[in-house]
Short mmCIF file of C-alpha atoms in Angstrom, two decimals:
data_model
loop_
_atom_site.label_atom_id
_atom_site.label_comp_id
_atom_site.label_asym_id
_atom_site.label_seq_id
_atom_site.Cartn_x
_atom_site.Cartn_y
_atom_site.Cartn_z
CA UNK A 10 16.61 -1.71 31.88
CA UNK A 11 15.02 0.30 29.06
CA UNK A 12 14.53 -1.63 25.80
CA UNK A 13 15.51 -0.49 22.30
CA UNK A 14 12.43 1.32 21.39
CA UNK A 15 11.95 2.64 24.79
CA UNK A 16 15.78 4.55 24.09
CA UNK A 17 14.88 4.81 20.90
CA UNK A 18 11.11 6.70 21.87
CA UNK A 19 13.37 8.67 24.30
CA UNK A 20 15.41 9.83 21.15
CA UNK A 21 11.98 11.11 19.12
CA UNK A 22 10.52 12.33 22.09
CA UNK A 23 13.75 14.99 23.48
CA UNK A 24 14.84 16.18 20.60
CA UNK A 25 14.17 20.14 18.97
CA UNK A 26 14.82 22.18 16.61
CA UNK A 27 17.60 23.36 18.05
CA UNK A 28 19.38 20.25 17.69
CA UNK A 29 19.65 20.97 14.06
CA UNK A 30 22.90 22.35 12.88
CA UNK A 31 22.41 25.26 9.95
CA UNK A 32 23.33 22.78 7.30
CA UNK A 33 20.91 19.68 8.69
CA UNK A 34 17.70 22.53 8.32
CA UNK A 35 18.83 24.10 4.73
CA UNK A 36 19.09 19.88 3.35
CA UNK A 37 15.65 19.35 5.49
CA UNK A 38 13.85 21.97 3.37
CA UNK A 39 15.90 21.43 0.14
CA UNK A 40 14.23 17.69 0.22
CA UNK A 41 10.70 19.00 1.40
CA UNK A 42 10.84 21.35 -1.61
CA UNK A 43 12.32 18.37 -3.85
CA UNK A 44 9.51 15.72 -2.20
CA UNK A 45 6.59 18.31 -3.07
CA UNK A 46 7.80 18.69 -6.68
CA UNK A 47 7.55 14.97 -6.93
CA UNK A 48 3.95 14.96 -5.60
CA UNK A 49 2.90 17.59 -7.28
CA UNK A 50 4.07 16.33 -10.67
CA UNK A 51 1.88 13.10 -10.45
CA UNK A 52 -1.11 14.61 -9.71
CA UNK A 53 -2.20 13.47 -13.00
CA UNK A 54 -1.07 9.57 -12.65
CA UNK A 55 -3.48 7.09 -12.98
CA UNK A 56 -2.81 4.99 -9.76
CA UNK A 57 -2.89 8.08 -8.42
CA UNK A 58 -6.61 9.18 -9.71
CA UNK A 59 -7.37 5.27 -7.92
CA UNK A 60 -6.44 6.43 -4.70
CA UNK A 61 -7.69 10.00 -4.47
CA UNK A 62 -11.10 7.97 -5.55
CA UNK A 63 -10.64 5.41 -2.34
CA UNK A 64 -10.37 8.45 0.56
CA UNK A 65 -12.89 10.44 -1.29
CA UNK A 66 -15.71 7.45 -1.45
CA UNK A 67 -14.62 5.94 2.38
CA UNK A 68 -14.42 10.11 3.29
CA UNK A 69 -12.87 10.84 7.04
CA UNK A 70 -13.11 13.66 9.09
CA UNK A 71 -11.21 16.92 7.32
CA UNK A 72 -8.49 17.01 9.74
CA UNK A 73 -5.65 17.18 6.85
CA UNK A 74 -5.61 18.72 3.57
CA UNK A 75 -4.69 17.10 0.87
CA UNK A 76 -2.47 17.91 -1.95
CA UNK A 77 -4.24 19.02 -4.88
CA UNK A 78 -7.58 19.74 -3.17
CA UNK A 79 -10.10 18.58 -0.23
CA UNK A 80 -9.01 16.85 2.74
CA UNK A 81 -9.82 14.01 4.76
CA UNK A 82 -8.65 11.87 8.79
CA UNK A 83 -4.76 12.10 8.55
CA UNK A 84 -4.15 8.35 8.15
CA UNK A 85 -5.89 8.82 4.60
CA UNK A 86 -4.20 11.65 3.80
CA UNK A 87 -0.85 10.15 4.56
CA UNK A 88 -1.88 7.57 2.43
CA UNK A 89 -2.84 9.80 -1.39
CA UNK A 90 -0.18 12.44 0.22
CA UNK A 91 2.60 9.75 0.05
CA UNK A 92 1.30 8.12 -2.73
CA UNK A 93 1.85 11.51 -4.89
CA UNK A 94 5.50 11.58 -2.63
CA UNK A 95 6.58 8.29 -4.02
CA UNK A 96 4.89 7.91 -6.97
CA UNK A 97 7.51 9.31 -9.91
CA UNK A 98 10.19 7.18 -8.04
CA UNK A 99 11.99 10.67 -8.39
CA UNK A 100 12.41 11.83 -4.75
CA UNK A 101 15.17 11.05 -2.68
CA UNK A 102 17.54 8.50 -1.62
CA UNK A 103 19.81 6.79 1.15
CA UNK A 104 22.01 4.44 0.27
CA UNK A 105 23.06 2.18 3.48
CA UNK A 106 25.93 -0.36 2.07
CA UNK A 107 23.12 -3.47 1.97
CA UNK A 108 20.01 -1.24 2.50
CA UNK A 109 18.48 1.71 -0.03
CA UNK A 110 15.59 3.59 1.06
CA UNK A 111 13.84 7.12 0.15
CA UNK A 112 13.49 9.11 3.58
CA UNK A 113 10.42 11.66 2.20
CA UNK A 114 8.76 8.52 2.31
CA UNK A 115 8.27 10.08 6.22
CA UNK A 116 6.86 13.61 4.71
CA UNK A 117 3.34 12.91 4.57
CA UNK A 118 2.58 10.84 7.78
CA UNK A 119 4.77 13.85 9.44
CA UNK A 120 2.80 16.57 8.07
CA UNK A 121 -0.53 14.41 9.11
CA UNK A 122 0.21 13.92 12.14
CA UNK A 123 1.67 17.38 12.66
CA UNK A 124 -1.13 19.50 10.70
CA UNK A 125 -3.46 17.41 12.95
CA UNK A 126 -1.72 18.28 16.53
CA UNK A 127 -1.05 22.12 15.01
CA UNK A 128 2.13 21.79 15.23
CA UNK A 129 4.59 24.34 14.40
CA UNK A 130 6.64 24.77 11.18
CA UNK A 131 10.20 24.26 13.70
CA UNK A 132 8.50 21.23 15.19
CA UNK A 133 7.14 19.62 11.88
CA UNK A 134 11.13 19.92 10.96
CA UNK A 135 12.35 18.23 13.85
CA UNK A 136 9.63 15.54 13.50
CA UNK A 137 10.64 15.32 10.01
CA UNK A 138 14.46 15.44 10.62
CA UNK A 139 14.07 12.59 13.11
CA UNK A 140 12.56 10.24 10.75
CA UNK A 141 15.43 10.74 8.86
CA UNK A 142 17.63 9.91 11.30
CA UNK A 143 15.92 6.67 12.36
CA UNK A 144 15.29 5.44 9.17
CA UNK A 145 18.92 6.09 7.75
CA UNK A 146 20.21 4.55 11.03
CA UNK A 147 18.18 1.90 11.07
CA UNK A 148 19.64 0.81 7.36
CA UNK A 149 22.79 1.39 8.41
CA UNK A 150 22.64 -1.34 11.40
CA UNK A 151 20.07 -3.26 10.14
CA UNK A 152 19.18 -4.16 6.47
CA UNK A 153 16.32 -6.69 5.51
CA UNK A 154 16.80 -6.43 2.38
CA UNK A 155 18.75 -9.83 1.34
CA UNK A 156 16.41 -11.13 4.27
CA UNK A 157 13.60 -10.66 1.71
CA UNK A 158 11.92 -8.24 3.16
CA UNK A 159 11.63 -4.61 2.06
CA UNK A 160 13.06 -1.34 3.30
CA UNK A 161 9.35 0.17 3.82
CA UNK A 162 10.17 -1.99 7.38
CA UNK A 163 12.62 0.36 8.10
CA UNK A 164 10.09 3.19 7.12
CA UNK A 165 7.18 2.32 9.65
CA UNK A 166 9.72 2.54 12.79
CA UNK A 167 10.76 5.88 11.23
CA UNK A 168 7.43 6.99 10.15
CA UNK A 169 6.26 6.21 13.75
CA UNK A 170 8.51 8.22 15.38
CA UNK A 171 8.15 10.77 13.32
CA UNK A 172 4.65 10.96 13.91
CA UNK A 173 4.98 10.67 17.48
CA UNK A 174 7.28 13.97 17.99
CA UNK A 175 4.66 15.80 15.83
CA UNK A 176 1.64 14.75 17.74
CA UNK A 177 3.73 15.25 21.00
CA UNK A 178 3.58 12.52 22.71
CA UNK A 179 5.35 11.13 25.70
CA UNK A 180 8.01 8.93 25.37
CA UNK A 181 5.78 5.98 26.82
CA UNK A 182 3.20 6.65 24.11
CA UNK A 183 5.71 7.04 21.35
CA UNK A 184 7.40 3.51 22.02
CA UNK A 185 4.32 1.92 21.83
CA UNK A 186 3.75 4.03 18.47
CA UNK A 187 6.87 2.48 17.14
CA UNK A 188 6.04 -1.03 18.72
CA UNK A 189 2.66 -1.38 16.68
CA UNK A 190 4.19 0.27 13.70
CA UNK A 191 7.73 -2.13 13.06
CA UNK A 192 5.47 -5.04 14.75
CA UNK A 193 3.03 -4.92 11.70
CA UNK A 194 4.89 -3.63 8.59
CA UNK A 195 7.34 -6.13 8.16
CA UNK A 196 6.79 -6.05 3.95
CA UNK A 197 8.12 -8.54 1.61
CA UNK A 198 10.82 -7.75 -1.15
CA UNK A 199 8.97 -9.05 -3.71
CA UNK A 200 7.67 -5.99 -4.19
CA UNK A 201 10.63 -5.02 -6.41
CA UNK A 202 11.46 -8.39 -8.32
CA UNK A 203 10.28 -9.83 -10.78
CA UNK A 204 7.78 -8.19 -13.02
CA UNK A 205 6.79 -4.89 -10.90
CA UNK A 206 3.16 -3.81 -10.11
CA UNK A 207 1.84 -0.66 -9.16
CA UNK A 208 2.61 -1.57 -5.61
CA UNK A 209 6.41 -0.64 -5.96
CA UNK A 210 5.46 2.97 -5.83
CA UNK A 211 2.45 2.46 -3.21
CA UNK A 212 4.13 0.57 -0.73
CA UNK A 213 5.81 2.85 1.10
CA UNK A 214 2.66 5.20 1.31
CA UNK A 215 0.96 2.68 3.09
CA UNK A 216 3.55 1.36 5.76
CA UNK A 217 4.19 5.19 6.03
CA UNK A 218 0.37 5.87 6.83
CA UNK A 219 -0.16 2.82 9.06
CA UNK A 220 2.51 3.77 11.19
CA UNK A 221 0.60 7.34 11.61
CA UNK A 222 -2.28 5.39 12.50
CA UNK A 223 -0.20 3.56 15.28
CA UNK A 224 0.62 6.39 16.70
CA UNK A 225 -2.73 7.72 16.72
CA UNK A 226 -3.65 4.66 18.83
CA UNK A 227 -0.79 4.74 20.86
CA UNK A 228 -1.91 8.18 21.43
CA UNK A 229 -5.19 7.10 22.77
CA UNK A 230 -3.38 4.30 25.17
CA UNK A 231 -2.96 1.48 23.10
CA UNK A 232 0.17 -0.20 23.75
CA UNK A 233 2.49 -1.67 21.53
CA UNK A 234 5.37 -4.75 22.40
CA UNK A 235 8.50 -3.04 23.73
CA UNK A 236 10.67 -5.54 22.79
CA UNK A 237 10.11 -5.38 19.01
CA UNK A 238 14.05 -5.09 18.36
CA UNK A 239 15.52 -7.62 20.72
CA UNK A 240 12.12 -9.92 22.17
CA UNK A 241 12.07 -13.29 21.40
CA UNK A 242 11.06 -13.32 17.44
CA UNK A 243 11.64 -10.08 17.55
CA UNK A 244 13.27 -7.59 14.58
CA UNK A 245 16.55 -9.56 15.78
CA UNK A 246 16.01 -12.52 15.10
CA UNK A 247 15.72 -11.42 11.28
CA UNK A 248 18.19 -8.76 11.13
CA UNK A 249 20.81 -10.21 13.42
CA UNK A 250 21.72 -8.54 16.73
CA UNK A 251 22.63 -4.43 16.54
CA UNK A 252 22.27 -1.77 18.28
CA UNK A 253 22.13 2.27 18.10
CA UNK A 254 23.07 4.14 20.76
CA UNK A 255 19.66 6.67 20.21
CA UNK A 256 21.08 8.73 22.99
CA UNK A 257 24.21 9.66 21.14
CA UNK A 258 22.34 10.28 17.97
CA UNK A 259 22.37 13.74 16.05
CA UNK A 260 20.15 14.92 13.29
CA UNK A 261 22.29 15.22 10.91
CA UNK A 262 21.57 11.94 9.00
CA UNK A 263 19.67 14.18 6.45
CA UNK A 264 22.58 15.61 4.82
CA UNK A 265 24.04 12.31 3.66
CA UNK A 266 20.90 11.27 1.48
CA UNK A 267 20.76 12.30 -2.34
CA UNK A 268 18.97 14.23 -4.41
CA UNK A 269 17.69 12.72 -7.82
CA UNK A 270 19.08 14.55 -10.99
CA UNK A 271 17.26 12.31 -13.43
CA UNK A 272 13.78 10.74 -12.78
CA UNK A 273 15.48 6.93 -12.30
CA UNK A 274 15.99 4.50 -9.93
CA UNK A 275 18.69 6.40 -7.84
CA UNK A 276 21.84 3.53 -8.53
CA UNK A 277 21.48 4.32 -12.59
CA UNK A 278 22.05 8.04 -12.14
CA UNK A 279 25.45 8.25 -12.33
CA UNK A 280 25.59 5.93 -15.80
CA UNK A 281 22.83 8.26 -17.23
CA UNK A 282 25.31 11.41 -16.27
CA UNK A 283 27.88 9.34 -18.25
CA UNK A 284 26.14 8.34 -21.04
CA UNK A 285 24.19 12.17 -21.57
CA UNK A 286 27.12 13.96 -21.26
CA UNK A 287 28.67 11.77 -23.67
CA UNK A 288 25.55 12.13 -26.51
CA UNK A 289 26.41 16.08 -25.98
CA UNK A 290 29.52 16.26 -26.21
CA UNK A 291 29.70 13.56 -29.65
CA UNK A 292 26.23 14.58 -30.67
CA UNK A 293 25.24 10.56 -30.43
CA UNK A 294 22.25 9.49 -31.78
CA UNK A 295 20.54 6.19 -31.42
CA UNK A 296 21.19 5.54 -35.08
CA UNK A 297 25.51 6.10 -34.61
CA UNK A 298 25.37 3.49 -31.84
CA UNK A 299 26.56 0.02 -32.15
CA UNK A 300 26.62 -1.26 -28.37
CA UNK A 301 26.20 0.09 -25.35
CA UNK A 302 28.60 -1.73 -22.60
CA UNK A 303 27.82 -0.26 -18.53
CA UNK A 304 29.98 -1.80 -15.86
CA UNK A 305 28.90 -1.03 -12.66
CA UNK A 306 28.48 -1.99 -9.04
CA UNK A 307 26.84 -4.94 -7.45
CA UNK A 308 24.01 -3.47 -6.29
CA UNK A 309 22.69 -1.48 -9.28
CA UNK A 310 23.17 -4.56 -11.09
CA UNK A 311 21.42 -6.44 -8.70
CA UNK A 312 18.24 -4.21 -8.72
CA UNK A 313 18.36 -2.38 -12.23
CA UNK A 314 20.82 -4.23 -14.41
CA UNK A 315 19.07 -7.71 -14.56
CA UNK A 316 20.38 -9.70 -11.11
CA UNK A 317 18.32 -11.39 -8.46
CA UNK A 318 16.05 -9.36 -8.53
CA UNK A 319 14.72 -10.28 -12.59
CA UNK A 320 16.01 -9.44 -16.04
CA UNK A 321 15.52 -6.12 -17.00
CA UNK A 322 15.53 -5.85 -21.47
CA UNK A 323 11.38 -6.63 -21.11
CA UNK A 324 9.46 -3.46 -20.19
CA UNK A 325 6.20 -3.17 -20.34
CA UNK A 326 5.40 -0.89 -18.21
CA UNK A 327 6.22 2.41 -15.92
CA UNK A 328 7.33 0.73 -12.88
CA UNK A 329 9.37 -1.82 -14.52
CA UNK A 330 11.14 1.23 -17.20
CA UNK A 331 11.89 3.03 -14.32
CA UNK A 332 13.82 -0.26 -12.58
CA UNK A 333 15.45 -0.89 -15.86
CA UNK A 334 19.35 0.10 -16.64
CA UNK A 335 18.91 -1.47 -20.28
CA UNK A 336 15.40 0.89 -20.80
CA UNK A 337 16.94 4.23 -18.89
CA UNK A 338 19.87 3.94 -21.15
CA UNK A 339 17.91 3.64 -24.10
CA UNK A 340 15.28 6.34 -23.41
CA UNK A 341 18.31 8.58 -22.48
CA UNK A 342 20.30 8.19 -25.60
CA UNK A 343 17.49 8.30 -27.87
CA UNK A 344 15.76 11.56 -25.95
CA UNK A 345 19.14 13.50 -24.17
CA UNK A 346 16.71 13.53 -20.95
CA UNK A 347 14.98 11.07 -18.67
CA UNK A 348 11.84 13.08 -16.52
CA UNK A 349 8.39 11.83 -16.55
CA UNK A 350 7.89 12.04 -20.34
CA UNK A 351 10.08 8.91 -20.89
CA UNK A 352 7.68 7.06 -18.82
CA UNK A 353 4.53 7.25 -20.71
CA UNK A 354 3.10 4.00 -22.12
CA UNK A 355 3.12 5.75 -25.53
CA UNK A 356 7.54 6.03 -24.94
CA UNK A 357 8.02 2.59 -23.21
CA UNK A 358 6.37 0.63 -26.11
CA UNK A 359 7.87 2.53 -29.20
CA UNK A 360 9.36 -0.03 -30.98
CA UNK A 361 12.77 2.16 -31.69
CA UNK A 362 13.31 2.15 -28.00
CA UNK A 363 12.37 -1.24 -27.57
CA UNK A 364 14.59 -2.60 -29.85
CA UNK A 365 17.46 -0.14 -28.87
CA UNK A 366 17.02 -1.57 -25.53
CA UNK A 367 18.67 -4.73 -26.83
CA UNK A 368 22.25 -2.98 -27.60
CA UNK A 369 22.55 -2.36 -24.16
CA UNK A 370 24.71 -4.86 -21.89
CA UNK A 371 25.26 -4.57 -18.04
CA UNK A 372 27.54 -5.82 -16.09
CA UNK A 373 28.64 -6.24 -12.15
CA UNK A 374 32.18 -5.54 -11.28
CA UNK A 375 33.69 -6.45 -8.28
CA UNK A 376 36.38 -3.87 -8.21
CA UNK A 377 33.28 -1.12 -8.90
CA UNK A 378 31.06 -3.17 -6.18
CA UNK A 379 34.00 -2.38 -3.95
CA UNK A 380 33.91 1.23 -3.51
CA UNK A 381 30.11 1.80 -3.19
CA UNK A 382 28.40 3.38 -1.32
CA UNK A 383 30.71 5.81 -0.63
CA UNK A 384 31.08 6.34 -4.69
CA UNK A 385 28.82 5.08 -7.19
CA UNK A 386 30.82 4.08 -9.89
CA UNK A 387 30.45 2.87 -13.29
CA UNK A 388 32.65 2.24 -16.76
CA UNK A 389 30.87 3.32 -19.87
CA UNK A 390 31.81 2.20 -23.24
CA UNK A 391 30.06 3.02 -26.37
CA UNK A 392 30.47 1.06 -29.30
CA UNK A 393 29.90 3.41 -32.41
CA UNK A 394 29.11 2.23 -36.15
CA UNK A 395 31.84 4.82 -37.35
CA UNK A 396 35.05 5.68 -35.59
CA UNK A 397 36.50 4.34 -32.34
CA UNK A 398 34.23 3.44 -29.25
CA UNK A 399 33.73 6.09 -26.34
CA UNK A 400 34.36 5.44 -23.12
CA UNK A 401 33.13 7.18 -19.78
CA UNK A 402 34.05 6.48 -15.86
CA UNK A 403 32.10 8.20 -13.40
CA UNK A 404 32.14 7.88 -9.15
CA UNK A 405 29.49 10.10 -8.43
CA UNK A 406 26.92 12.38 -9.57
CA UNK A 407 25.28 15.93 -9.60
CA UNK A 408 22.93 15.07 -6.29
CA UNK A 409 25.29 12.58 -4.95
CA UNK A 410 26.81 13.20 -1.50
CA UNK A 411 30.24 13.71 -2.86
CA UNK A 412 28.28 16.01 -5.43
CA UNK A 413 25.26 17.98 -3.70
CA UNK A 414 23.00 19.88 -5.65
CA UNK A 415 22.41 23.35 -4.99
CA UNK A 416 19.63 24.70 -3.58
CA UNK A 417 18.58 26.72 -7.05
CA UNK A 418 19.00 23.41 -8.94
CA UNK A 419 16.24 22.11 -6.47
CA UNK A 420 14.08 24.96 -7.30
CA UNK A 421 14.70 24.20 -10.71
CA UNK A 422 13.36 20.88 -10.81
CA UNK A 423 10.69 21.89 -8.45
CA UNK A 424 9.36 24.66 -11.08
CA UNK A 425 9.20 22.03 -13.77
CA UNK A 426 8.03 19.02 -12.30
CA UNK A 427 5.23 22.00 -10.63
CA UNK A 428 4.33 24.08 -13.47
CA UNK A 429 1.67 21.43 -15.16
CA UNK A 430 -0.57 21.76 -11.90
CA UNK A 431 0.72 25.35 -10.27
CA UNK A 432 0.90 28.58 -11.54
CA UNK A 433 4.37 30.38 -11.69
CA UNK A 434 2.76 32.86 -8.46
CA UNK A 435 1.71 29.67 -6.38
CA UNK A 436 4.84 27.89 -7.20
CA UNK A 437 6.26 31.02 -5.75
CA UNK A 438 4.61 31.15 -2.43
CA UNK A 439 5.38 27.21 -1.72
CA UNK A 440 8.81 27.66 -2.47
CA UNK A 441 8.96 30.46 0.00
CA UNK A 442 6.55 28.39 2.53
CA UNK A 443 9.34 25.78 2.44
CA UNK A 444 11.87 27.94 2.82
CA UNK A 445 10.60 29.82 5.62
CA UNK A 446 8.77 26.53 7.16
CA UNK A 447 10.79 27.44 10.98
CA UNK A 448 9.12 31.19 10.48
CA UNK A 449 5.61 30.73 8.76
CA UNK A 450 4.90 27.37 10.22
CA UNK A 451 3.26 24.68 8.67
CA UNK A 452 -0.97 25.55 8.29
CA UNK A 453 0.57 28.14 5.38
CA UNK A 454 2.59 25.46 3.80
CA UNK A 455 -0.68 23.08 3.68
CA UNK A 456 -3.08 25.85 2.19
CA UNK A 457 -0.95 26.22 -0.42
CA UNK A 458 -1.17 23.05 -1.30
CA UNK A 459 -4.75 22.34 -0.74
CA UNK A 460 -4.83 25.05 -3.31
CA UNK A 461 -3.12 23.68 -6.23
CA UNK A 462 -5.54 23.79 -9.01
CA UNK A 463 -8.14 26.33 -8.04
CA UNK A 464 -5.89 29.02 -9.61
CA UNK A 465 -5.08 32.51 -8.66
CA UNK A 466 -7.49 33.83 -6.97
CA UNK A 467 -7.26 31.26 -4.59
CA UNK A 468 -4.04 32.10 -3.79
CA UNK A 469 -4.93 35.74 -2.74
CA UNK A 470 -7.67 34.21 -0.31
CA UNK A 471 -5.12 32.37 1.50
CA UNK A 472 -3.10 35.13 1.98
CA UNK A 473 -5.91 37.86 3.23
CA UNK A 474 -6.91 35.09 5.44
CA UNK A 475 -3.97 34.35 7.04
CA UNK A 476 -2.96 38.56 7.16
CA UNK A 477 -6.28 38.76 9.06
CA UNK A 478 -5.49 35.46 11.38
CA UNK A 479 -2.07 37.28 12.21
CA UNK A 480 -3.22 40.81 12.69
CA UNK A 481 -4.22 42.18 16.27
CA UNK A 482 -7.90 41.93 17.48
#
């Protein structure tokens, strides 16, 4: 009888593009484009400047390119690729009722593995759309995270199996991939309590990256324990028992994650809708406001609004602003916006904000606890020096799954998370790449952003090149 990963390897290994309905490959590319906005925008971060340092000095053979410039051996590029992915904390989301993850975690081991194999734009999708799939599923059935243990473990099995389907390999192969991967990665929530490190947005890069390498070995005949799910101290035996039925499964997983409107940790966004719409519409400044009083649900409390996982009114620092309700709420009222500007040491230790942080109050509420995930609701009330207190209710967002954002609003945020690094013609030609992924496959979509920072002219010899690659000989 087949084990889990074997059925599970069958799933990554069958599937095509095909498989995808019309609304599955338009959310696909609508969270590439969103993922490479992210990356692109922290091309300046400091952790990020760290790592780019690491692959250059241990070097690699230039298999994959790298966003931003050079390239290096895929597991390395996985590794800065991801790490510009995840960095922000401002790419997407899947919330699982006892598990939250980020599924373009997957988008740079996939493109690794699948620049390295040429694959094809329509087969880097499918790669792609599987790690969605298993990921998403895998938080539905089995969450780690009040195991203590984080959901990158989720991410390696997911990241494997991506990987696997781009570098073709068998379905023997590929459940050995996933084997090694979920075998070794299993990451501990600590992570994200307590007073956060750096690590919170690097961890996922590197589970993401050694599951690549996995299947680069499993690739090469290296086998991997087949019983990882159900084998005796197996993923089981921490998760309790479950079980997917991979040969049912669709790819259509991808079109129930979110898409960030604000650059926050996803369960604040629809309190900062509440609270932003409400300093427009009263013209609120920090100065008018008394209190601010956010009931919410269980888990955002739990993670953002001071919980198990650590009190939240002492920031010091980008990771821990960005896993703060009291400091997003702050930073929101005080600036009508929260992008990567409110996260620069210069904004997180102004005093004003500081101090403004302490008006803020957050609460779990059962009944609220009660309807998430399918709604993500909150109670605002805003205690004002002068007239009577305003109150706001939201159950979803602009981004939500009850709420999608459209695919210009995407582009949007794309454009200005972009326009630091790329000019307005190369931010042009990736969102077309994206777009057009299935039709101008995915060697175009990687020059481009190998590219980003050489300028112009750079642009043009990409495209001559390419017009002479296509044209007859």
């Amino acid at each position: 009888m087949a084990t889990q990963v074997e059925k599970l390897a069958d799933f990554a290994a069958s599937r095509t593009y095909t498989d995808l309905s019309l609304a599955a490959k338009a959310a696909l590319k609508a969270r590439v484009l969103d993922a490479l906005g992210c990356a692109i925008g922290a091309l300046s971060a400091e952790p990020i400047a760290a790592i780019r340092a690491h692959v250059q000095e241990l070097g690699g053979r230039p298999f994959c390119s790298l966003i931003g410039g050079g390239d290096s051996a895929p597991d390395r590029a996985a590794l800065l690729n991801g790490a510009l992915v995840r960095y922000l904390d401002y790419n997407d989301s899947y919330l699982a009722p006892k598990e939250t993850c980020h599924p373009s975690d997957n988008l740079a081991a996939v493109i690794a593995a699948g620049e390295l194999a040429g694959a094809s734009g329509a087969q880097f999708l499918t790669a792609l759309a599987i790690a969605y799939q298993v990921q998403c599923r895998l938080s539905d059935a089995a969450p780690l995270r009040d195991k203590g243990l984080d959901h990158t473990v989720q991410l390696a099995f997911s990241a494997a199996a991506g990987a696997a389907h781009a570098l073709s390999l068998d379905p023997a192969r590929a459940a050995s991939a996933i084997g090694i991967a979920g075998t070794a990665n299993l990451a501990l929530r600590v992570t994200r309590t307590g007073k956060l490190s750096q690590w919170k947005g690097l961890a996922a890069p590197w589970a993401s990256s050694r599951a690549l390498e996995a299947a680069l070995l499993a690739r090469r005949g290296i086998t991997g324990p087949l019983e990882v799910f159900e084998g005796n101290k197996g993923l089981m035996d921490l998760a309790g028992k479950f079980e997917i039925d991979w040969e049912r499964e669709d790819l259509e997983r991808v079109t129930k994650t979110v898409i960030k409107r604000y650059n926050a940790e996803v369960h604040s966004q629809s309190a900062l809708e509440a609270l932003l719409e409400l300093r427009e519409a009263y013209s609120l400044r920090p100065e008018d406001v008394e209190q601010i009083e956010l009931d919410t649900f269980d888990v955002a409390f739990k993670i953002i609004g001071g919980g198990e996982e650590g009190e939240k009114h002492h920031v010091a620092t980008k990771e821990q602003a960005d896993h703060s309700l009291p400091y997003l709420l702050a930073v929101a009222l005080a600036d009508g916006e929260v992008t990567p500007a409110q996260f620069e040491l210069k904004r997180i230790e102004d005093p004003a904000i500081q101090q403004l942080m302490d008006r803020v109050t957050v609460r779990a509420n059962p009944e609220l606890s009660r309807r998430f995930p399918a709604e993500h609701a909150v109670r605002l009330k805003v205690a004002r020096r002068e007239g009577p207190p305003l109150i706001a209710e939201r159950s979803d967002f602009l981004g939500s799954v009850t709420r999608p954002q459209p695919y210009d609003a995407v582009v949007r945020k794309f454009d200005a998370l972009a326009s630091g690094h790329a000019g307005a013609a190369l931010r042009e030609a990736i969102v077309d790449a994206v777009w057009r992924l299935d039709e101008l496959g995915l060697r175009h979509l990687t020059h481009l952003l190998e590219s980003i920072g050489r300028g112009e002219p750079w642009l043009n010899s990409i495209q001559e090149e390419e017009e002479i690659e296509a044209s007859p000989s």
